[in-house]
CSV table of C-alpha atoms and ligand atoms in Angstrom, one decimal:
chain,number,residue,atom,x,y,z
A,887,UNK,CA,6.4,-27.6,7.3
A,888,UNK,CA,8.5,-24.7,8.6
A,889,UNK,CA,7.6,-21.3,7.2
A,890,UNK,CA,10.0,-20.1,4.4
A,891,UNK,CA,10.7,-16.8,6.1
A,892,UNK,CA,14.1,-15.0,5.6
A,893,UNK,CA,14.8,-11.9,7.8
A,894,UNK,CA,17.3,-9.3,6.6
A,895,UNK,CA,20.0,-8.7,9.2
A,896,UNK,CA,18.5,-5.3,10.1
A,897,UNK,CA,15.0,-6.8,10.7
A,898,UNK,CA,16.4,-9.8,12.6
A,899,UNK,CA,18.1,-7.4,14.9
A,900,UNK,CA,15.0,-5.2,15.3
A,901,UNK,CA,13.0,-8.3,16.3
A,902,UNK,CA,15.6,-9.4,18.8
A,903,UNK,CA,15.5,-5.9,20.4
A,904,UNK,CA,11.7,-5.6,20.3
A,905,UNK,CA,12.0,-2.5,18.1
A,906,UNK,CA,9.2,-0.9,16.2
A,907,UNK,CA,8.9,-2.3,12.7
A,908,UNK,CA,7.0,-1.1,9.6
A,909,UNK,CA,6.3,-3.4,6.7
A,910,UNK,CA,6.5,-2.1,3.1
A,911,UNK,CA,5.1,-3.7,0.0
A,912,UNK,CA,7.0,-4.5,-3.2
A,913,UNK,CA,4.4,-4.3,-6.0
A,914,UNK,CA,4.7,-0.5,-5.8
A,915,UNK,CA,8.4,-1.1,-6.7
A,916,UNK,CA,7.9,-3.5,-9.6
A,917,UNK,CA,4.5,-2.5,-11.0
A,918,UNK,CA,3.8,0.9,-9.5
A,919,UNK,CA,6.8,3.1,-10.5
A,920,UNK,CA,9.4,3.1,-13.3
A,921,UNK,CA,13.1,2.2,-12.8
A,922,UNK,CA,15.2,3.9,-11.3
A,923,UNK,CA,12.7,6.1,-9.4
A,924,UNK,CA,11.2,2.9,-7.9
A,925,UNK,CA,14.4,1.8,-6.2
A,926,UNK,CA,15.3,5.4,-5.2
A,927,UNK,CA,11.9,5.8,-3.7
A,928,UNK,CA,12.0,2.5,-1.9
A,929,UNK,CA,15.3,3.5,-0.3
A,930,UNK,CA,14.0,7.0,0.6
A,931,UNK,CA,10.9,5.4,2.3
A,932,UNK,CA,13.1,3.0,4.3
A,933,UNK,CA,15.3,5.9,5.4
A,934,UNK,CA,12.3,8.0,6.4
A,935,UNK,CA,11.1,5.1,8.6
A,936,UNK,CA,14.6,4.8,10.2
A,937,UNK,CA,14.8,8.5,10.9
A,938,UNK,CA,11.4,8.3,12.6
A,939,UNK,CA,12.4,5.7,15.1
A,940,UNK,CA,11.3,2.4,13.4
A,941,UNK,CA,12.9,-0.3,11.3
A,942,UNK,CA,11.6,-0.8,7.7
A,943,UNK,CA,10.8,-4.3,6.4
A,944,UNK,CA,10.3,-4.4,2.7
A,945,UNK,CA,8.6,-7.7,1.8
A,946,UNK,CA,9.1,-9.7,-1.5
A,947,UNK,CA,9.3,-13.3,-2.6
A,948,UNK,CA,12.7,-14.4,-3.9
A,949,UNK,CA,14.1,-17.9,-4.6
A,950,UNK,CA,11.1,-19.6,-2.9
A,951,UNK,CA,11.4,-17.6,0.3
A,952,UNK,CA,9.4,-14.8,1.9
A,953,UNK,CA,12.0,-12.0,2.5
A,954,UNK,CA,11.1,-9.8,5.4
A,955,UNK,CA,13.5,-6.9,4.8
A,956,UNK,CA,15.6,-6.7,1.7
A,957,UNK,CA,19.4,-6.1,1.5
A,958,UNK,CA,20.6,-3.3,-0.8
A,959,UNK,CA,21.5,-5.9,-3.4
A,960,UNK,CA,18.1,-7.6,-3.2
A,961,UNK,CA,16.3,-4.4,-3.6
A,962,UNK,CA,18.4,-3.6,-6.7
A,963,UNK,CA,17.7,-7.0,-8.1
A,964,UNK,CA,13.9,-6.7,-7.6
A,965,UNK,CA,13.7,-3.1,-8.9
A,966,UNK,CA,15.4,-4.0,-12.2
A,967,UNK,CA,13.8,-7.4,-12.8
A,968,UNK,CA,11.2,-7.4,-15.6
A,969,UNK,CA,9.6,-10.8,-15.0
A,970,UNK,CA,8.3,-10.4,-11.5
A,971,UNK,CA,4.8,-11.8,-10.7
A,972,UNK,CA,2.3,-9.6,-8.9
A,973,UNK,CA,1.2,-11.6,-5.9
A,974,UNK,CA,-2.0,-11.4,-3.9
A,975,UNK,CA,-3.6,-13.9,-1.5
A,976,UNK,CA,-4.5,-16.3,-4.4
A,977,UNK,CA,-1.0,-16.7,-5.8
A,978,UNK,CA,1.4,-16.3,-2.9
A,979,UNK,CA,1.8,-20.0,-2.0
A,980,UNK,CA,2.1,-21.1,-5.7
A,981,UNK,CA,4.9,-18.6,-6.2
A,982,UNK,CA,6.8,-19.9,-3.2
A,983,UNK,CA,6.2,-23.5,-4.2
A,984,UNK,CA,7.6,-22.9,-7.7
A,985,UNK,CA,10.5,-20.7,-6.6
A,986,UNK,CA,9.7,-17.7,-8.7
A,987,UNK,CA,10.3,-14.0,-8.0
A,988,UNK,CA,7.2,-12.2,-6.8
A,989,UNK,CA,6.2,-8.7,-5.6
A,990,UNK,CA,3.6,-8.5,-2.9
A,991,UNK,CA,0.5,-6.4,-3.2
A,992,UNK,CA,-1.2,-4.9,-0.1
A,993,UNK,CA,-3.0,-8.2,0.5
A,994,UNK,CA,0.0,-10.4,0.2
A,995,UNK,CA,2.2,-8.0,2.2
A,996,UNK,CA,-0.4,-8.1,5.0
A,997,UNK,CA,-0.3,-11.9,5.1
A,998,UNK,CA,3.5,-11.9,5.2
A,999,UNK,CA,3.8,-9.1,7.7
A,1000,UNK,CA,1.4,-11.0,10.0
A,1001,UNK,CA,3.4,-14.2,9.7
A,1002,UNK,CA,6.5,-12.1,10.8
A,1003,UNK,CA,4.7,-10.5,13.7
A,1004,UNK,CA,4.6,-7.0,12.2
A,1005,UNK,CA,1.4,-5.1,12.8
A,1006,UNK,CA,1.8,-1.9,10.7
A,1007,UNK,CA,2.4,-1.4,7.1
A,1008,UNK,CA,2.9,1.7,4.9
A,1009,UNK,CA,2.1,2.0,1.2
A,1010,UNK,CA,0.7,4.5,-1.3
A,1011,UNK,CA,-2.7,3.5,-2.3
A,1012,UNK,CA,-4.7,0.3,-1.8
A,1013,UNK,CA,-6.6,-1.6,-4.4
A,1014,UNK,CA,-10.4,-1.2,-4.4
A,1015,UNK,CA,-13.6,-1.6,-6.3
A,1016,UNK,CA,-13.0,-0.8,-9.9
A,1017,UNK,CA,-15.4,1.4,-11.9
A,1018,UNK,CA,-17.7,-0.9,-13.8
A,1019,UNK,CA,-17.3,-3.6,-11.1
A,1020,UNK,CA,-21.1,-4.3,-11.5
A,1021,UNK,CA,-20.2,-6.0,-14.7
A,1022,UNK,CA,-16.5,-7.0,-14.4
A,1023,UNK,CA,-16.7,-8.0,-10.7
A,1024,UNK,CA,-13.2,-6.5,-10.4
A,1025,UNK,CA,-12.8,-5.9,-6.6
A,1026,UNK,CA,-9.3,-6.0,-5.2
A,1027,UNK,CA,-8.4,-8.8,-2.8
A,1028,UNK,CA,-6.9,-6.0,-0.7
A,1029,UNK,CA,-10.3,-5.2,0.7
A,1030,UNK,CA,-11.0,-8.7,1.9
A,1031,UNK,CA,-7.5,-9.0,3.4
A,1032,UNK,CA,-8.2,-5.9,5.5
A,1033,UNK,CA,-11.2,-7.8,6.9
A,1034,UNK,CA,-9.1,-11.0,7.6
A,1035,UNK,CA,-5.6,-10.1,8.7
A,1036,UNK,CA,-4.7,-8.0,11.8
A,1037,UNK,CA,-2.4,-5.4,10.2
A,1038,UNK,CA,-3.0,-1.6,10.2
A,1039,UNK,CA,-2.4,-0.3,6.7
A,1040,UNK,CA,-1.5,3.4,6.2
A,1041,UNK,CA,-2.3,4.6,2.7
A,1042,UNK,CA,-3.3,7.9,1.1
A,1043,UNK,CA,-6.8,6.7,0.6
A,1044,UNK,CA,-7.6,5.1,-2.8
A,1045,UNK,CA,-7.2,6.5,-6.3
A,1046,UNK,CA,-10.1,8.0,-8.1
A,1047,UNK,CA,-9.4,5.5,-10.9
A,1048,UNK,CA,-11.5,3.4,-8.6
A,1049,UNK,CA,-15.1,3.7,-7.6
A,1050,UNK,CA,-14.6,5.2,-4.2
A,1051,UNK,CA,-18.2,5.1,-2.9
A,1052,UNK,CA,-18.4,1.3,-3.8
A,1053,UNK,CA,-14.9,0.8,-2.2
A,1054,UNK,CA,-16.1,2.3,1.1
A,1055,UNK,CA,-19.3,0.2,0.9
A,1056,UNK,CA,-17.4,-3.0,0.5
A,1057,UNK,CA,-15.1,-2.1,3.4
A,1058,UNK,CA,-18.0,-1.4,5.6
A,1059,UNK,CA,-19.8,-4.7,4.6
A,1060,UNK,CA,-16.7,-6.6,5.6
A,1061,UNK,CA,-16.3,-4.7,8.9
A,1062,UNK,CA,-13.1,-2.9,8.1
A,1063,UNK,CA,-12.5,0.3,10.1
A,1064,UNK,CA,-11.6,3.1,7.7
A,1065,UNK,CA,-9.9,5.9,9.6
A,1066,UNK,CA,-9.2,9.3,8.0
A,1067,UNK,CA,-6.2,10.8,9.8
A,1068,UNK,CA,-6.5,14.4,10.9
A,1069,UNK,CA,-9.5,15.3,8.7
A,1070,UNK,CA,-13.1,14.2,8.2
A,1071,UNK,CA,-12.8,13.5,4.5
A,1072,UNK,CA,-11.7,10.3,2.8
A,1073,UNK,CA,-8.6,11.3,0.8
A,1074,UNK,CA,-8.3,10.3,-2.8
A,1075,UNK,CA,-4.5,9.7,-3.2
A,1076,UNK,CA,-3.4,12.6,-5.4
A,1077,UNK,CA,-6.0,14.9,-3.8
A,1078,UNK,CA,-6.6,15.5,-0.1
A,1079,UNK,CA,-10.3,15.1,-0.5
A,1080,UNK,CA,-12.6,12.7,-2.3
A,1081,UNK,CA,-15.7,14.6,-1.4
A,1082,UNK,CA,-16.7,11.6,0.7
A,1083,UNK,CA,-16.8,11.6,4.5
A,1084,UNK,CA,-14.7,8.8,6.0
A,1085,UNK,CA,-16.5,6.5,8.4
A,1086,UNK,CA,-14.0,7.3,11.2
A,1087,UNK,CA,-11.5,10.0,12.1
A,1088,UNK,CA,-8.5,9.9,14.4
A,1089,UNK,CA,-5.9,12.6,15.1
A,1090,UNK,CA,-3.2,10.6,16.8
A,1091,UNK,CA,-1.0,7.6,16.2
A,1092,UNK,CA,-1.6,6.5,19.7
A,1093,UNK,CA,-5.4,6.2,19.2
A,1094,UNK,CA,-4.8,4.2,15.9
A,1095,UNK,CA,-2.4,1.8,17.7
A,1096,UNK,CA,-4.8,1.3,20.6
A,1097,UNK,CA,-7.8,0.7,18.2
A,1098,UNK,CA,-5.9,-2.1,16.5
A,1099,UNK,CA,-5.0,-3.7,19.8
A,1100,UNK,CA,-8.6,-3.3,21.0
A,1101,UNK,CA,-9.9,-4.9,17.8
A,1102,UNK,CA,-7.8,-7.9,18.3
A,1103,UNK,CA,-8.6,-8.1,22.0
A,1104,UNK,CA,-12.3,-8.1,21.1
A,1105,UNK,CA,-11.7,-11.2,19.0
A,1106,UNK,CA,-12.3,-9.4,15.8
A,1107,UNK,CA,-10.1,-10.5,13.0
A,1108,UNK,CA,-8.7,-8.1,10.5
A,1109,UNK,CA,-6.8,-4.8,10.4
A,1110,UNK,CA,-7.6,-1.2,9.8
A,1111,UNK,CA,-7.2,1.2,6.9
A,1112,UNK,CA,-5.7,4.5,7.8
A,1113,UNK,CA,-6.3,7.1,5.1
A,1114,UNK,CA,-3.6,9.7,5.4
A,1115,UNK,CA,-4.1,12.7,3.1
A,1116,UNK,CA,-1.3,13.7,0.8
A,1117,UNK,CA,0.7,16.8,2.1
A,1118,UNK,CA,-0.9,20.1,0.9
A,1119,UNK,CA,2.2,21.2,-1.1
A,1120,UNK,CA,2.3,17.9,-3.1
A,1121,UNK,CA,-1.5,17.7,-3.9
A,1122,UNK,CA,-2.8,17.6,-7.4
A,1123,UNK,CA,-6.1,19.4,-7.4
A,1124,UNK,CA,-9.0,17.2,-8.3
A,1125,UNK,CA,-10.0,19.4,-11.3
A,1126,UNK,CA,-6.6,18.8,-12.8
A,1127,UNK,CA,-6.3,15.0,-12.2
A,1128,UNK,CA,-9.9,14.1,-13.1
A,1129,UNK,CA,-9.6,14.5,-16.9
A,1130,UNK,CA,-6.4,12.5,-16.8
A,1131,UNK,CA,-8.0,9.7,-14.9
A,1132,UNK,CA,-10.9,9.7,-17.4
A,1133,UNK,CA,-8.5,9.5,-20.4
A,1134,UNK,CA,-6.5,6.7,-18.8
A,1135,UNK,CA,-9.7,4.7,-18.1
A,1136,UNK,CA,-10.9,5.1,-21.7
A,1137,UNK,CA,-7.5,3.9,-23.0
A,1138,UNK,CA,-7.6,0.9,-20.7
A,1139,UNK,CA,-11.0,0.0,-22.0
A,1140,UNK,CA,-10.1,0.5,-25.7
A,1141,UNK,CA,-7.1,-1.8,-25.2
A,1142,UNK,CA,-9.1,-4.4,-23.4
A,1143,UNK,CA,-6.9,-4.3,-20.3
A,1144,UNK,CA,-8.3,-6.6,-17.5
A,1145,UNK,CA,-7.7,-8.3,-14.2
A,1146,UNK,CA,-4.3,-7.8,-12.6
A,1147,UNK,CA,-3.0,-5.7,-15.4
A,1148,UNK,CA,-5.6,-2.9,-14.8
A,1149,UNK,CA,-3.9,-1.1,-11.9
A,1150,UNK,CA,-0.3,-1.1,-13.3
A,1151,UNK,CA,-1.6,0.0,-16.7
A,1152,UNK,CA,-3.5,2.9,-15.3
A,1153,UNK,CA,-0.6,4.0,-13.1
A,1154,UNK,CA,1.7,4.0,-16.2
A,1155,UNK,CA,-0.8,6.0,-18.3
A,1156,UNK,CA,-1.2,8.5,-15.5
A,1157,UNK,CA,2.6,8.9,-15.3
A,1158,UNK,CA,2.9,9.5,-19.0
A,1159,UNK,CA,0.0,11.9,-19.3
A,1160,UNK,CA,1.0,14.1,-16.3
A,1161,UNK,CA,4.7,14.1,-17.5
A,1162,UNK,CA,5.8,12.6,-14.2
A,1163,UNK,CA,3.9,14.8,-11.9
A,1164,UNK,CA,1.7,11.9,-10.7
A,1165,UNK,CA,4.9,10.2,-9.7
A,1166,UNK,CA,6.3,13.2,-7.8
A,1167,UNK,CA,3.0,13.3,-5.8
A,1168,UNK,CA,3.1,9.6,-5.3
A,1169,UNK,CA,6.6,9.7,-3.8
A,1170,UNK,CA,5.6,12.6,-1.4
A,1171,UNK,CA,2.5,10.7,-0.1
A,1172,UNK,CA,4.4,7.5,0.4
A,1173,UNK,CA,7.0,9.3,2.5
A,1174,UNK,CA,4.2,10.9,4.5
A,1175,UNK,CA,2.6,7.5,5.1
A,1176,UNK,CA,5.9,6.1,6.2
A,1177,UNK,CA,6.2,8.8,8.9
A,1178,UNK,CA,2.8,8.1,10.2
A,1179,UNK,CA,3.3,4.3,10.1
A,1180,UNK,CA,6.5,4.7,12.1
A,1181,UNK,CA,4.7,6.7,14.7
A,1182,UNK,CA,2.0,4.0,15.0
A,1183,UNK,CA,4.5,1.2,15.2
A,1184,UNK,CA,6.3,3.1,18.0
A,1185,UNK,CA,3.0,3.4,19.9
A,1186,UNK,CA,2.3,-0.3,19.4
A,1187,UNK,CA,5.7,-1.2,20.9
A,1188,UNK,CA,5.2,1.2,23.8
A,1189,UNK,CA,1.9,-0.7,24.5
B,1922,LIG,N1,-2.7,1.4,-6.0
B,1922,LIG,C1,-1.7,2.4,-6.1
B,1922,LIG,N2,-0.4,2.0,-6.3
B,1922,LIG,C2,-0.1,0.6,-6.3
B,1922,LIG,C3,-1.1,-0.3,-6.2
B,1922,LIG,C4,-2.4,0.1,-6.0
B,1922,LIG,O1,-2.0,3.5,-6.0
B,1922,LIG,O2,1.1,0.3,-6.5
B,1922,LIG,C5,-0.8,-1.8,-6.1
B,1922,LIG,C6,-0.7,-2.3,-4.7
B,1922,LIG,O3,0.2,-3.3,-4.6
B,1922,LIG,C7,-2.1,-2.9,-4.5
B,1922,LIG,C8,-2.4,-3.5,-5.9
B,1922,LIG,O4,-2.2,-3.8,-3.5
B,1922,LIG,O5,-1.8,-2.5,-6.8
B,1922,LIG,C9,-3.8,-3.7,-6.1
B,1922,LIG,O6,-3.9,-4.4,-7.3
B,1922,LIG,P1,-5.4,-5.0,-7.7
B,1922,LIG,O7,-6.2,-3.8,-8.0
B,1922,LIG,O8,-5.1,-5.9,-9.0
B,1922,LIG,O9,-5.8,-5.9,-6.6
B,1923,LIG,MN1,-8.4,-6.5,-9.7
């Protein structure tokens, strides 16, 4: 069976030229931000990568094909669609087989990026171990994907809607390098610090690129999580965001939200309760991650 990969003209050209490429996920577009800010942000992130010397490849499933890079029209279609499946490792193949439209999470984007020969991927936050996981067993497949698929993921850490100590423990158990960029602390998405020390720290894109290559050379499967703190001016202090997180979690529980619906529900409640401020911060940190990912991708190409 030939792989159902469709490259956008821009990405096809980048591959032919051996240019630096940065993968981008699509669940952040369909389930992470409201329209039209989702499409505007997706475009701004792509432009940020272009202006930092790399080519963006937004990944999504459309018409039974894995699209590596979306045209303007495809991005619009995805951003406005309301019936898009949220795809992880478990449902990627089924969506392709049945021809539906699907947005890729961190896990599914890593799989598709690897198939396309892309080694770096920028996003906002990764999934993790949910609070109460000791009873719900709700642990994002993103964590196991980082252990299995050789793609370096640049995120702003993980949201404090998750259980961050447990998230770091699971990553360690599965042998995933967690690298804080430019500081010792593991960042918590809207806040630069979670109060937890990250297992590793690096201060240059070059070291991060080299570490991924070294990992693969050693025969170790899997990628790396680069935790890049939100820019200072965009940060929401932890004493401001914590009560909002608590309220959102309580509402999710009261409404019996479970499984795949949990993360999108919490993001939506946070947006409402902060009157959009959580979204402004989210956009700033994704742009910041795009810049770092572009620098890492350039280092990987430079070899
Ligand atoms: N965290 C965010 N924003 C997001 C997501 C997570 O701050 O948009 C999305 C990503 O696509 C991530 C997915 O891979 O949610 C994780 O979902 P789950 O917890 O159901 O595995
Ligand atoms: Mn989950």
